């Protein structure tokens, strides 16, 4: 089943986000290579594809996991969590309708 993982960045977390990004992307690429990643990306803090020093307000990941518990465990092990980038992480089942 698909699950959405929404991470909300804490204020002034851009430097921590940038430092943890290589490890974060490595995990996402592993999901992609396993055919389990539907989509992933950050939320710019301003209305721009490149927010510069404004940074990001969070991230969205939609991926396939065996269970809600497995999705939560994967989210809890994210390098952004360990680096203190996220102030809150929400994990919910997701049902794709379109496309």
Protein backbone atom coordinates (compact mmCIF):
# COMPACT_ATOMS: atom_id res chain seq x y z
CA UNK A 1 0.00 0.00 0.00
CA UNK A 2 1.08 3.59 -0.54
CA UNK A 3 1.78 5.90 2.39
CA UNK A 4 2.43 9.62 2.48
CA UNK A 5 5.14 10.98 4.71
CA UNK A 6 4.96 14.70 5.41
CA UNK A 7 7.87 16.29 7.22
CA UNK A 8 7.52 19.85 8.50
CA UNK A 9 10.78 21.76 8.81
CA UNK A 10 11.67 23.56 11.98
CA UNK A 11 12.63 27.23 11.61
CA UNK A 12 16.21 27.92 10.51
CA UNK A 13 16.86 24.32 9.50
CA UNK A 14 18.35 24.97 6.04
CA UNK A 15 21.97 24.27 7.05
CA UNK A 16 21.00 21.01 8.77
CA UNK A 17 18.88 20.05 5.74
CA UNK A 18 21.78 20.67 3.35
CA UNK A 19 24.19 18.65 5.51
CA UNK A 20 21.83 15.65 5.76
CA UNK A 21 20.61 15.80 2.14
CA UNK A 22 23.07 13.28 0.61
CA UNK A 23 22.04 10.56 3.08
CA UNK A 24 18.35 11.50 2.73
CA UNK A 25 18.56 11.20 -1.07
CA UNK A 26 20.41 7.88 -0.82
CA UNK A 27 17.43 6.37 1.02
CA UNK A 28 14.97 7.82 -1.49
CA UNK A 29 16.99 6.44 -4.40
CA UNK A 30 16.91 3.00 -2.75
CA UNK A 31 13.10 3.18 -2.62
CA UNK A 32 13.07 4.27 -6.26
CA UNK A 33 15.39 1.45 -7.30
CA UNK A 34 13.09 -1.02 -5.53
CA UNK A 35 10.14 0.37 -7.50
CA UNK A 36 8.43 1.62 -4.32
CA UNK A 37 8.74 5.41 -4.67
CA UNK A 38 5.74 7.22 -6.21
CA UNK A 39 7.06 10.75 -5.66
CA UNK A 40 9.22 12.81 -3.35
CA UNK A 41 10.26 16.41 -3.01
CA UNK A 42 10.57 19.47 -0.80
CA UNK A 43 8.19 22.37 -0.21
CA UNK A 44 9.96 25.67 -0.95
CA UNK A 45 9.36 28.21 1.81
CA UNK A 46 8.56 30.84 -0.82
CA UNK A 47 6.77 30.74 -4.16
CA UNK A 48 9.87 29.81 -6.16
CA UNK A 49 11.40 26.56 -7.44
CA UNK A 50 14.74 27.75 -6.02
CA UNK A 51 14.03 29.44 -2.69
CA UNK A 52 17.68 30.22 -1.96
CA UNK A 53 18.28 31.26 1.65
CA UNK A 54 14.52 31.15 2.40
CA UNK A 55 14.92 27.38 2.38
CA UNK A 56 12.12 24.89 2.67
CA UNK A 57 9.06 24.41 4.86
CA UNK A 58 8.93 20.63 4.60
CA UNK A 59 8.89 17.58 2.37
CA UNK A 60 6.46 15.07 0.89
CA UNK A 61 7.22 11.43 0.15
CA UNK A 62 4.70 8.96 -1.25
CA UNK A 63 5.98 5.39 -1.28
CA UNK A 64 4.92 1.79 -0.94
CA UNK A 65 5.43 0.00 2.37
CA UNK A 66 4.18 -3.28 3.83
CA UNK A 67 2.26 -1.52 6.60
CA UNK A 68 1.70 1.77 8.36
CA UNK A 69 4.15 0.65 11.03
CA UNK A 70 6.82 -0.04 8.37
CA UNK A 71 6.24 3.39 6.83
CA UNK A 72 6.54 5.05 10.25
CA UNK A 73 9.72 3.13 11.03
CA UNK A 74 11.22 4.19 7.69
CA UNK A 75 10.23 7.83 8.33
CA UNK A 76 11.64 7.75 11.88
CA UNK A 77 15.01 6.59 10.50
CA UNK A 78 15.26 9.46 8.00
CA UNK A 79 18.50 11.47 8.21
CA UNK A 80 16.45 14.67 8.32
CA UNK A 81 14.86 13.43 11.55
CA UNK A 82 18.26 12.58 13.03
CA UNK A 83 19.62 16.01 12.01
CA UNK A 84 16.69 17.86 13.60
CA UNK A 85 15.41 19.26 10.30
CA UNK A 86 11.82 18.24 10.92
CA UNK A 87 9.75 19.56 13.79
CA UNK A 88 6.98 17.08 12.98
CA UNK A 89 6.49 14.05 10.74
CA UNK A 90 3.07 12.73 9.75
CA UNK A 91 2.60 9.31 8.13
CA UNK A 92 -0.77 8.32 6.65
CA UNK A 93 -2.12 5.74 4.21
CA UNK A 94 -2.50 7.13 0.70
CA UNK A 95 -4.76 5.96 -2.10
CA UNK A 96 -3.81 7.09 -5.58
CA UNK A 97 -6.77 8.03 -7.74
CA UNK A 98 -5.09 9.97 -10.57
CA UNK A 99 -3.09 9.65 -12.71
